[in-house]
Short mmCIF file of N, CA and C and ligand atoms in Angstrom, two decimals:
data_model
loop_
_atom_site.label_atom_id
_atom_site.label_comp_id
_atom_site.label_asym_id
_atom_site.label_seq_id
_atom_site.Cartn_x
_atom_site.Cartn_y
_atom_site.Cartn_z
N MET B 1 51.90 -97.39 -17.98
CA MET B 1 52.97 -96.35 -16.76
C MET B 1 53.62 -96.39 -18.43
N LYS B 2 54.13 -94.47 -18.67
CA LYS B 2 54.64 -94.32 -19.87
C LYS B 2 55.84 -93.81 -18.63
N ILE B 3 57.33 -93.62 -19.66
CA ILE B 3 58.81 -93.35 -19.47
C ILE B 3 58.72 -92.57 -20.58
N ALA B 4 59.05 -91.39 -20.68
CA ALA B 4 60.20 -90.52 -21.61
C ALA B 4 61.42 -89.95 -20.99
N ILE B 5 61.97 -89.98 -22.06
CA ILE B 5 63.88 -90.02 -21.89
C ILE B 5 63.27 -88.77 -22.39
N LEU B 6 64.56 -88.16 -21.69
CA LEU B 6 64.54 -87.25 -22.28
C LEU B 6 65.90 -86.44 -22.60
N ARG B 7 66.64 -85.83 -23.44
CA ARG B 7 68.18 -85.89 -23.53
C ARG B 7 68.38 -84.35 -23.29
N LEU B 8 69.38 -83.86 -22.44
CA LEU B 8 70.04 -82.81 -21.90
C LEU B 8 71.13 -82.31 -22.57
N GLY B 9 71.17 -82.05 -23.66
CA GLY B 9 72.21 -81.29 -24.17
C GLY B 9 72.80 -82.91 -25.52
N SER B 10 73.43 -83.10 -26.42
CA SER B 10 74.24 -83.70 -26.52
C SER B 10 74.32 -85.07 -25.94
N VAL B 11 73.70 -86.24 -26.43
CA VAL B 11 74.05 -87.69 -25.27
C VAL B 11 74.22 -89.03 -26.65
N ASP B 12 75.08 -89.78 -26.19
CA ASP B 12 75.74 -90.46 -26.81
C ASP B 12 73.78 -91.48 -27.71
N SER B 13 73.06 -91.69 -28.57
CA SER B 13 72.48 -92.17 -29.29
C SER B 13 72.09 -93.97 -29.18
N GLU B 14 73.18 -94.68 -29.15
CA GLU B 14 73.46 -95.99 -28.59
C GLU B 14 73.09 -96.80 -27.30
N VAL B 15 73.83 -95.63 -26.60
CA VAL B 15 73.51 -95.77 -24.83
C VAL B 15 71.82 -95.03 -24.46
N VAL B 16 71.22 -93.81 -25.65
CA VAL B 16 70.19 -94.03 -25.04
C VAL B 16 69.32 -94.58 -25.39
N GLU B 17 69.43 -95.18 -26.75
CA GLU B 17 68.32 -96.38 -27.00
C GLU B 17 68.74 -97.50 -26.06
N ARG B 18 69.91 -98.46 -25.88
CA ARG B 18 69.87 -99.07 -24.93
C ARG B 18 69.06 -98.48 -23.29
N VAL B 19 69.48 -97.45 -22.95
CA VAL B 19 68.55 -97.35 -21.81
C VAL B 19 67.43 -97.69 -21.72
N LYS B 20 66.67 -97.03 -22.88
CA LYS B 20 65.35 -97.31 -23.53
C LYS B 20 65.17 -98.73 -23.02
N SER B 21 65.66 -99.38 -24.00
CA SER B 21 65.31 -100.87 -24.26
C SER B 21 65.76 -101.76 -22.72
N GLY B 22 66.57 -101.05 -21.77
CA GLY B 22 66.62 -102.00 -20.70
C GLY B 22 65.43 -101.66 -19.44
N LEU B 23 64.84 -100.69 -19.83
CA LEU B 23 63.19 -100.14 -18.85
C LEU B 23 62.32 -100.83 -19.25
N SER B 24 62.58 -101.16 -20.70
CA SER B 24 61.67 -101.46 -21.22
C SER B 24 61.65 -103.26 -20.14
N LYS B 25 62.72 -103.56 -20.26
CA LYS B 25 62.74 -104.84 -19.72
C LYS B 25 62.61 -105.32 -18.26
N VAL B 26 62.99 -104.31 -17.96
CA VAL B 26 62.94 -103.88 -15.91
C VAL B 26 61.55 -103.95 -15.56
N PHE B 27 60.48 -102.46 -16.13
CA PHE B 27 59.24 -102.04 -15.68
C PHE B 27 58.83 -102.87 -16.98
N PRO B 28 58.06 -103.33 -17.42
CA PRO B 28 57.69 -104.90 -17.93
C PRO B 28 56.34 -104.02 -18.34
N THR B 29 55.61 -103.77 -17.93
CA THR B 29 53.92 -103.11 -17.98
C THR B 29 54.73 -101.83 -18.94
N THR B 30 55.46 -101.50 -18.76
CA THR B 30 55.53 -99.99 -19.28
C THR B 30 56.27 -100.05 -20.71
N GLU B 31 55.61 -98.22 -21.28
CA GLU B 31 56.11 -98.15 -22.48
C GLU B 31 56.90 -96.71 -22.28
N CYS B 32 58.17 -97.10 -23.24
CA CYS B 32 59.51 -96.31 -22.98
C CYS B 32 59.72 -95.59 -24.11
N VAL B 33 59.79 -94.12 -24.10
CA VAL B 33 59.97 -93.30 -25.23
C VAL B 33 61.00 -92.63 -25.44
N ILE B 34 61.72 -92.19 -26.53
CA ILE B 34 62.91 -90.82 -26.52
C ILE B 34 62.62 -89.65 -27.21
N LEU B 35 62.12 -88.41 -26.56
CA LEU B 35 61.54 -87.48 -26.63
C LEU B 35 62.54 -87.18 -27.99
N ASP B 36 61.93 -86.38 -29.14
CA ASP B 36 62.73 -85.44 -29.89
C ASP B 36 63.21 -84.30 -29.41
N GLU B 37 62.91 -83.79 -28.66
CA GLU B 37 63.19 -82.14 -28.24
C GLU B 37 64.51 -82.85 -27.61
N VAL B 38 65.60 -82.22 -27.61
CA VAL B 38 66.80 -81.92 -26.57
C VAL B 38 66.92 -80.86 -25.82
N MET B 39 66.61 -80.86 -24.81
CA MET B 39 67.03 -79.66 -23.51
C MET B 39 67.84 -79.34 -23.80
N LEU B 40 68.93 -77.30 -23.82
CA LEU B 40 69.76 -77.30 -23.81
C LEU B 40 69.77 -77.53 -22.54
N VAL B 41 71.57 -78.03 -21.61
CA VAL B 41 72.08 -77.86 -20.50
C VAL B 41 71.86 -76.54 -20.21
N PRO B 42 70.61 -75.85 -19.22
CA PRO B 42 70.33 -75.12 -18.20
C PRO B 42 71.70 -73.99 -17.87
N ARG B 43 72.44 -73.47 -18.74
CA ARG B 43 73.50 -72.18 -17.77
C ARG B 43 73.44 -71.95 -16.61
N ASP B 44 72.63 -71.83 -15.82
CA ASP B 44 72.05 -71.31 -14.74
C ASP B 44 71.99 -72.04 -13.67
N ALA B 45 72.48 -73.52 -14.07
CA ALA B 45 72.55 -74.38 -12.80
C ALA B 45 73.76 -75.01 -12.88
N TYR B 46 74.42 -74.11 -13.57
CA TYR B 46 76.22 -74.34 -13.56
C TYR B 46 76.61 -73.98 -12.41
N ASN B 47 77.55 -74.13 -11.75
CA ASN B 47 78.19 -73.73 -10.42
C ASN B 47 79.75 -73.46 -10.82
N VAL B 48 80.39 -72.57 -10.95
CA VAL B 48 81.10 -72.40 -11.75
C VAL B 48 82.99 -72.24 -10.67
N ILE B 49 82.25 -72.76 -9.44
CA ILE B 49 83.73 -73.23 -8.46
C ILE B 49 83.66 -74.81 -8.11
N ARG B 50 82.26 -75.11 -8.49
CA ARG B 50 82.17 -76.65 -8.37
C ARG B 50 82.45 -77.17 -9.69
N ARG B 51 82.64 -76.32 -10.43
CA ARG B 51 82.87 -77.04 -12.49
C ARG B 51 81.43 -78.11 -12.70
N GLN B 52 80.35 -77.99 -11.77
CA GLN B 52 79.04 -78.96 -12.02
C GLN B 52 78.11 -78.41 -11.94
N TYR B 53 76.73 -79.12 -12.27
CA TYR B 53 75.72 -78.91 -12.69
C TYR B 53 74.79 -78.66 -11.55
N HIS B 54 73.94 -78.21 -11.32
CA HIS B 54 73.04 -78.71 -9.52
C HIS B 54 71.92 -78.56 -10.21
N SER B 55 71.86 -80.66 -10.30
CA SER B 55 71.14 -81.38 -10.05
C SER B 55 69.73 -81.36 -10.00
N THR B 56 69.45 -80.81 -8.48
CA THR B 56 67.97 -80.07 -8.45
C THR B 56 67.57 -78.96 -8.96
N SER B 57 67.99 -78.48 -9.93
CA SER B 57 67.42 -77.64 -10.41
C SER B 57 67.20 -77.91 -11.54
N LEU B 58 68.13 -78.89 -12.55
CA LEU B 58 67.74 -79.44 -13.49
C LEU B 58 66.50 -80.81 -13.85
N LEU B 59 66.31 -81.09 -12.46
CA LEU B 59 64.88 -82.00 -12.38
C LEU B 59 63.91 -80.76 -12.28
N MET B 60 63.88 -80.11 -11.51
CA MET B 60 62.91 -79.23 -11.68
C MET B 60 62.42 -78.45 -13.15
N LYS B 61 63.54 -78.33 -13.81
CA LYS B 61 63.27 -78.16 -15.76
C LYS B 61 62.87 -79.36 -15.67
N ILE B 62 63.02 -80.92 -15.36
CA ILE B 62 63.08 -82.17 -16.24
C ILE B 62 61.43 -82.12 -16.13
N ARG B 63 60.56 -81.42 -14.77
CA ARG B 63 59.43 -82.09 -14.69
C ARG B 63 58.87 -81.50 -15.47
N GLU B 64 59.00 -79.90 -15.96
CA GLU B 64 58.19 -79.98 -17.01
C GLU B 64 57.68 -80.51 -18.02
N TYR B 65 58.24 -81.29 -18.33
CA TYR B 65 58.48 -82.22 -19.33
C TYR B 65 57.70 -83.47 -19.05
N VAL B 66 56.60 -83.46 -17.75
CA VAL B 66 56.31 -84.80 -17.65
C VAL B 66 54.58 -84.23 -18.21
N LYS B 67 54.18 -82.99 -17.84
CA LYS B 67 52.54 -82.84 -18.57
C LYS B 67 52.57 -82.81 -19.90
N LYS B 68 53.80 -82.27 -20.46
CA LYS B 68 53.78 -81.94 -21.52
C LYS B 68 53.80 -83.23 -22.56
N SER B 69 54.85 -84.22 -21.84
CA SER B 69 54.76 -85.56 -23.19
C SER B 69 54.05 -86.15 -22.55
N GLY B 70 53.09 -86.05 -21.96
CA GLY B 70 51.44 -86.94 -21.14
C GLY B 70 52.38 -88.02 -20.63
N SER B 71 53.27 -88.62 -20.56
CA SER B 71 54.32 -89.33 -19.77
C SER B 71 54.18 -89.46 -17.68
N ASP B 72 54.15 -90.43 -17.31
CA ASP B 72 53.92 -90.25 -15.56
C ASP B 72 55.34 -90.11 -15.28
N HIS B 73 56.74 -90.49 -15.71
CA HIS B 73 57.57 -89.51 -15.24
C HIS B 73 58.44 -89.23 -17.05
N VAL B 74 59.05 -88.42 -16.92
CA VAL B 74 60.58 -88.40 -17.38
C VAL B 74 61.93 -88.86 -16.82
N LEU B 75 62.60 -89.11 -17.83
CA LEU B 75 64.56 -89.44 -17.38
C LEU B 75 65.01 -88.78 -18.09
N GLY B 76 65.62 -87.23 -17.38
CA GLY B 76 66.97 -86.83 -17.87
C GLY B 76 68.10 -87.12 -18.07
N ILE B 77 68.79 -87.25 -19.71
CA ILE B 77 69.83 -87.90 -19.92
C ILE B 77 71.41 -86.80 -19.89
N THR B 78 71.90 -87.06 -19.29
CA THR B 78 73.13 -85.85 -19.56
C THR B 78 74.98 -86.08 -19.54
N ASN B 79 75.43 -85.36 -20.09
CA ASN B 79 76.72 -85.46 -19.81
C ASN B 79 77.32 -85.17 -18.58
N VAL B 80 77.05 -83.59 -18.34
CA VAL B 80 77.00 -83.88 -17.50
C VAL B 80 77.27 -83.41 -15.79
N ASP B 81 78.62 -83.31 -15.19
CA ASP B 81 79.17 -83.80 -14.19
C ASP B 81 77.82 -83.09 -13.00
N LEU B 82 76.64 -83.86 -11.80
CA LEU B 82 75.77 -83.14 -11.39
C LEU B 82 76.37 -83.07 -9.57
N TYR B 83 75.75 -82.69 -9.10
CA TYR B 83 76.21 -82.48 -7.51
C TYR B 83 74.78 -82.03 -6.91
N VAL B 84 74.86 -82.23 -5.47
CA VAL B 84 73.88 -81.50 -4.81
C VAL B 84 74.73 -81.13 -3.35
N PRO B 85 74.32 -79.95 -2.73
CA PRO B 85 75.03 -79.44 -2.25
C PRO B 85 75.90 -79.60 -0.76
N ARG B 86 74.97 -80.69 -0.17
CA ARG B 86 76.15 -81.81 0.30
C ARG B 86 77.18 -82.90 0.00
N LEU B 87 76.99 -83.54 -1.12
CA LEU B 87 78.03 -84.45 -2.03
C LEU B 87 78.65 -83.97 -3.03
N ASN B 88 79.91 -84.49 -2.88
CA ASN B 88 80.48 -84.10 -3.99
C ASN B 88 80.45 -84.60 -5.37
N PHE B 89 79.18 -84.99 -5.58
CA PHE B 89 78.82 -85.43 -6.70
C PHE B 89 77.39 -86.50 -6.79
N VAL B 90 76.66 -86.52 -7.48
CA VAL B 90 75.64 -87.12 -8.08
C VAL B 90 75.76 -88.27 -9.48
N PHE B 91 75.48 -89.85 -9.01
CA PHE B 91 75.01 -90.08 -10.64
C PHE B 91 74.01 -89.82 -11.11
N GLY B 92 73.04 -89.64 -10.18
CA GLY B 92 71.58 -89.06 -10.76
C GLY B 92 70.01 -88.40 -9.16
N GLU B 93 69.43 -88.09 -9.28
CA GLU B 93 68.58 -88.05 -8.28
C GLU B 93 67.17 -87.85 -9.33
N ALA B 94 65.95 -87.96 -8.20
CA ALA B 94 64.78 -88.46 -9.08
C ALA B 94 63.84 -87.29 -7.71
N GLU B 95 62.69 -87.15 -7.89
CA GLU B 95 61.49 -87.05 -7.29
C GLU B 95 61.44 -87.90 -6.57
N TYR B 96 61.22 -87.86 -5.48
CA TYR B 96 60.46 -89.59 -4.40
C TYR B 96 58.96 -89.15 -4.98
N LEU B 97 58.47 -90.88 -5.40
CA LEU B 97 56.65 -90.14 -6.05
C LEU B 97 56.49 -88.94 -6.85
N GLY B 98 57.53 -89.06 -7.53
CA GLY B 98 57.47 -87.88 -8.50
C GLY B 98 57.12 -88.05 -10.04
N GLY B 99 57.64 -87.30 -10.52
CA GLY B 99 57.60 -87.66 -12.24
C GLY B 99 59.01 -87.16 -12.26
N ALA B 100 60.12 -86.63 -12.29
CA ALA B 100 60.99 -86.80 -12.71
C ALA B 100 62.80 -86.84 -12.42
N ALA B 101 63.32 -87.64 -13.26
CA ALA B 101 64.36 -88.19 -12.90
C ALA B 101 65.59 -88.12 -13.36
N ILE B 102 67.07 -87.91 -13.12
CA ILE B 102 67.98 -87.44 -14.20
C ILE B 102 69.06 -88.67 -13.65
N ILE B 103 69.67 -88.82 -14.86
CA ILE B 103 70.94 -89.22 -14.74
C ILE B 103 72.59 -89.07 -15.40
N SER B 104 73.22 -88.47 -14.82
CA SER B 104 74.52 -88.23 -15.45
C SER B 104 75.24 -89.09 -16.31
N LEU B 105 76.19 -88.95 -17.32
CA LEU B 105 76.89 -89.83 -17.85
C LEU B 105 78.11 -89.96 -17.30
N CYS B 106 78.44 -88.66 -16.45
CA CYS B 106 79.67 -88.47 -16.41
C CYS B 106 81.11 -89.15 -15.99
N ARG B 107 79.97 -89.76 -14.60
CA ARG B 107 81.06 -90.79 -14.22
C ARG B 107 80.99 -92.51 -14.11
N LEU B 108 80.20 -92.30 -15.08
CA LEU B 108 79.83 -93.51 -15.79
C LEU B 108 80.88 -94.64 -16.34
N ARG B 109 81.86 -93.75 -17.55
CA ARG B 109 82.87 -94.20 -18.26
C ARG B 109 84.09 -94.42 -17.78
N PRO B 110 84.43 -95.75 -18.03
CA PRO B 110 85.09 -96.14 -17.17
C PRO B 110 86.74 -95.30 -17.61
N GLU B 111 86.90 -94.74 -18.67
CA GLU B 111 87.72 -93.68 -18.55
C GLU B 111 87.94 -92.78 -17.44
N PHE B 112 87.03 -91.97 -17.23
CA PHE B 112 86.94 -90.80 -16.10
C PHE B 112 87.86 -91.53 -14.75
N TYR B 113 87.85 -92.67 -14.83
CA TYR B 113 88.77 -93.84 -13.30
C TYR B 113 89.91 -94.18 -14.59
N GLY B 114 90.26 -93.53 -15.11
CA GLY B 114 91.62 -93.84 -16.18
C GLY B 114 91.76 -95.17 -16.57
N ARG B 115 90.75 -95.97 -16.38
CA ARG B 115 90.63 -97.46 -16.81
C ARG B 115 90.20 -97.39 -18.90
N PRO B 116 90.65 -98.18 -19.07
CA PRO B 116 90.19 -98.57 -20.49
C PRO B 116 88.82 -98.28 -21.12
N VAL B 117 88.77 -97.89 -22.25
CA VAL B 117 87.14 -97.52 -23.04
C VAL B 117 86.61 -99.21 -22.78
N ASN B 118 85.30 -99.27 -22.55
CA ASN B 118 84.81 -100.38 -22.35
C ASN B 118 83.25 -100.21 -22.44
N ARG B 119 82.40 -99.78 -23.37
CA ARG B 119 81.41 -99.30 -23.98
C ARG B 119 79.93 -100.19 -23.03
N GLU B 120 80.80 -101.93 -23.13
CA GLU B 120 79.20 -102.30 -22.57
C GLU B 120 79.29 -101.98 -21.11
N LEU B 121 80.37 -101.94 -20.43
CA LEU B 121 80.25 -101.79 -18.88
C LEU B 121 79.52 -100.75 -18.30
N PHE B 122 79.99 -99.40 -19.52
CA PHE B 122 79.60 -98.08 -19.43
C PHE B 122 77.86 -97.89 -19.84
N ILE B 123 77.49 -98.75 -21.02
CA ILE B 123 76.04 -98.96 -20.85
C ILE B 123 75.20 -99.33 -19.85
N GLU B 124 76.04 -100.96 -19.08
CA GLU B 124 75.76 -101.39 -18.43
C GLU B 124 75.25 -100.43 -16.74
N ARG B 125 76.16 -99.97 -16.86
CA ARG B 125 75.84 -98.22 -15.48
C ARG B 125 74.83 -97.76 -16.25
N SER B 126 75.06 -97.19 -16.98
CA SER B 126 73.56 -96.17 -17.32
C SER B 126 72.81 -97.03 -17.04
N VAL B 127 72.34 -97.97 -17.64
CA VAL B 127 70.98 -98.52 -16.89
C VAL B 127 70.45 -98.88 -16.06
N LYS B 128 71.57 -99.16 -15.52
CA LYS B 128 71.54 -99.66 -13.70
C LYS B 128 70.59 -98.09 -12.75
N GLU B 129 71.89 -96.98 -13.11
CA GLU B 129 71.45 -95.69 -12.90
C GLU B 129 70.33 -95.25 -13.31
N ALA B 130 69.61 -95.46 -14.55
CA ALA B 130 68.43 -95.21 -15.16
C ALA B 130 67.27 -95.78 -13.99
N VAL B 131 67.71 -97.27 -13.77
CA VAL B 131 66.59 -97.96 -13.26
C VAL B 131 66.50 -97.07 -11.89
N HIS B 132 67.39 -97.30 -11.37
CA HIS B 132 68.15 -96.83 -9.88
C HIS B 132 66.54 -95.54 -9.51
N GLU B 133 66.72 -94.60 -10.60
CA GLU B 133 66.33 -93.58 -10.09
C GLU B 133 64.65 -93.59 -10.67
N LEU B 134 64.29 -94.29 -11.38
CA LEU B 134 62.98 -94.31 -11.58
C LEU B 134 62.34 -95.39 -10.39
N GLY B 135 63.29 -95.51 -9.73
CA GLY B 135 62.68 -96.36 -8.81
C GLY B 135 62.51 -96.08 -7.75
N HIS B 136 62.76 -94.49 -7.53
CA HIS B 136 62.85 -93.21 -6.54
C HIS B 136 61.46 -92.68 -6.99
N THR B 137 61.18 -92.69 -8.50
CA THR B 137 59.82 -91.66 -8.50
C THR B 137 58.89 -92.83 -8.51
N LEU B 138 59.36 -94.06 -8.42
CA LEU B 138 57.95 -95.13 -7.69
C LEU B 138 57.93 -95.56 -6.28
N GLY B 139 58.42 -94.48 -5.84
CA GLY B 139 58.47 -94.17 -4.42
C GLY B 139 59.05 -95.31 -3.28
N LEU B 140 60.30 -96.13 -4.16
CA LEU B 140 61.39 -96.97 -3.64
C LEU B 140 62.25 -95.90 -3.01
N ASP B 141 63.20 -96.69 -2.08
CA ASP B 141 63.85 -95.87 -0.81
C ASP B 141 64.95 -97.39 -1.18
N HIS B 142 66.41 -96.54 -0.55
CA HIS B 142 67.54 -97.00 -0.88
C HIS B 142 67.04 -98.54 -0.12
N CYS B 143 68.10 -99.56 -0.39
CA CYS B 143 67.34 -100.91 -0.51
C CYS B 143 69.09 -101.56 -0.20
N ARG B 144 68.84 -102.54 1.61
CA ARG B 144 70.11 -102.61 1.73
C ARG B 144 70.84 -104.19 1.24
N ASP B 145 70.18 -104.42 0.08
CA ASP B 145 70.82 -105.65 -0.61
C ASP B 145 71.68 -105.27 -1.50
N SER B 146 72.97 -105.21 -0.99
CA SER B 146 73.55 -104.77 -1.75
C SER B 146 73.66 -105.30 -3.66
N SER B 147 73.37 -106.21 -3.80
CA SER B 147 73.12 -106.76 -5.36
C SER B 147 71.81 -106.70 -6.24
N CYS B 148 70.40 -105.53 -5.13
CA CYS B 148 69.63 -104.61 -5.70
C CYS B 148 69.60 -103.17 -6.22
N VAL B 149 68.86 -103.68 -7.68
CA VAL B 149 69.29 -102.01 -8.06
C VAL B 149 68.95 -101.05 -7.34
N MET B 150 68.30 -100.85 -6.31
CA MET B 150 67.81 -99.64 -5.09
C MET B 150 68.95 -99.77 -4.30
N PHE B 151 70.40 -100.17 -3.99
CA PHE B 151 71.27 -100.25 -3.28
C PHE B 151 71.96 -98.72 -3.49
N PHE B 152 72.32 -97.92 -2.71
CA PHE B 152 73.08 -97.06 -2.94
C PHE B 152 74.74 -96.51 -3.16
N SER B 153 74.73 -95.92 -4.21
CA SER B 153 76.09 -96.55 -4.94
C SER B 153 76.58 -95.11 -4.73
N ASN B 154 77.82 -95.48 -4.06
CA ASN B 154 78.35 -93.94 -2.79
C ASN B 154 79.44 -93.97 -3.75
N SER B 155 79.66 -95.38 -4.42
CA SER B 155 80.88 -94.87 -5.87
C SER B 155 80.88 -95.90 -7.11
N ILE B 156 81.55 -95.96 -7.78
CA ILE B 156 81.26 -96.61 -8.96
C ILE B 156 81.25 -97.80 -9.07
N LEU B 157 82.11 -98.57 -7.80
CA LEU B 157 82.27 -99.79 -7.49
C LEU B 157 80.96 -100.78 -7.33
N ASP B 158 80.05 -99.60 -6.05
CA ASP B 158 79.13 -100.31 -5.91
C ASP B 158 78.12 -100.58 -6.98
N THR B 159 78.23 -99.96 -7.70
CA THR B 159 77.30 -99.59 -8.97
C THR B 159 77.10 -100.98 -9.85
N ASP B 160 78.77 -101.17 -9.73
CA ASP B 160 79.19 -102.43 -10.58
C ASP B 160 78.46 -103.74 -9.76
N ARG B 161 78.90 -103.90 -8.73
CA ARG B 161 78.04 -104.81 -7.92
C ARG B 161 77.25 -104.92 -7.62
N LYS B 162 76.14 -104.32 -7.81
CA LYS B 162 74.55 -104.30 -8.29
C LYS B 162 74.02 -104.92 -9.36
N ASN B 163 72.61 -105.51 -9.50
CA ASN B 163 72.23 -106.30 -10.58
C ASN B 163 71.25 -105.14 -10.97
N VAL B 164 70.66 -104.69 -12.74
CA VAL B 164 70.30 -103.78 -13.12
C VAL B 164 68.82 -104.31 -12.68
N GLY B 165 68.42 -105.29 -12.00
CA GLY B 165 66.75 -105.09 -11.46
C GLY B 165 66.88 -105.45 -10.23
N PHE B 166 65.77 -105.47 -9.64
CA PHE B 166 65.23 -104.74 -8.59
C PHE B 166 64.88 -106.46 -7.64
N CYS B 167 65.84 -106.39 -6.17
CA CYS B 167 65.49 -108.08 -5.62
C CYS B 167 64.08 -107.94 -4.87
N GLU B 168 63.72 -108.87 -4.51
CA GLU B 168 62.00 -109.36 -4.76
C GLU B 168 61.24 -108.63 -4.13
N LYS B 169 61.77 -108.11 -2.67
CA LYS B 169 60.87 -107.13 -2.52
C LYS B 169 60.90 -105.86 -2.82
N CYS B 170 61.66 -105.39 -3.31
CA CYS B 170 61.87 -104.06 -4.50
C CYS B 170 60.70 -104.19 -5.27
N SER B 171 61.13 -105.64 -6.26
CA SER B 171 60.27 -106.27 -7.20
C SER B 171 58.53 -105.82 -7.11
N SER B 172 57.95 -106.71 -5.99
CA SER B 172 56.47 -106.15 -5.91
C SER B 172 56.44 -105.08 -5.59
N LEU B 173 57.00 -104.48 -5.27
CA LEU B 173 56.56 -103.10 -4.83
C LEU B 173 56.28 -102.35 -6.06
N VAL B 174 57.57 -102.54 -7.49
CA VAL B 174 57.40 -101.83 -8.40
C VAL B 174 56.28 -102.46 -9.24
N MET B 175 55.83 -103.55 -9.25
CA MET B 175 54.40 -104.23 -9.79
C MET B 175 53.21 -103.36 -9.50
N ALA B 176 53.56 -103.52 -7.47
CA ALA B 176 52.41 -102.77 -7.86
C ALA B 176 52.19 -101.22 -8.20
N ARG B 177 53.33 -100.39 -8.16
CA ARG B 177 53.04 -98.96 -8.37
C ARG B 177 52.91 -98.73 -9.08
N SER B 178 53.78 -99.65 -10.35
CA SER B 178 53.53 -99.39 -11.81
C SER B 178 52.67 -99.83 -12.35
N GLY B 179 51.73 -100.37 -11.69
CA GLY B 179 49.89 -100.38 -12.06
C GLY B 179 49.78 -102.06 -12.33
N ARG B 180 50.79 -103.00 -12.80
CA ARG B 180 50.52 -104.38 -12.81
C ARG B 180 49.99 -104.76 -11.20
N THR B 181 49.09 -105.76 -11.71
CA THR B 181 47.83 -106.51 -10.40
C THR B 181 48.58 -107.81 -10.23
ZN1 ZN J 1 68.98 -93.84 -5.03
ZN1 ZN J 2 66.28 -104.14 -3.16
#
């Protein structure tokens, strides 16, 4: 399985590198690359009333990079805040059994919640959200195990509670679907 990371706008390079190595660890038979090209965050996805970007619109644009990069999955990483119509925000979104996924770093920084800067915590959250969204691209649903990375994060507390890896059940699905026999 090949995963390409696509930056949407300028993104902290350490975070991108750490997400890459995190993905390589969790998906062991996977090749993970960072694309040289940086996508400009499309203005037409911006909602002036919400002051957020429509996640699904970005996902559709990221999808174009799947073929272009010769990857199975493309993970977009952006700083902008994302939404889907019926939710206040999303940490990320992915095509179920598809090529494209996206995560937003906006709400992963402790500073967003008025907490002190904590790079390690910020990076750990970024890796968890990246793994979670790529899990969806492999066809994984949300998991009921609150320590599994596929548990739905309603708030950052859920993200902090869960592990960076999959529970046993989800792990066997990942192994089967990422091409490992
Ligand atoms: Zn999810
Ligand atoms: Zn699970």
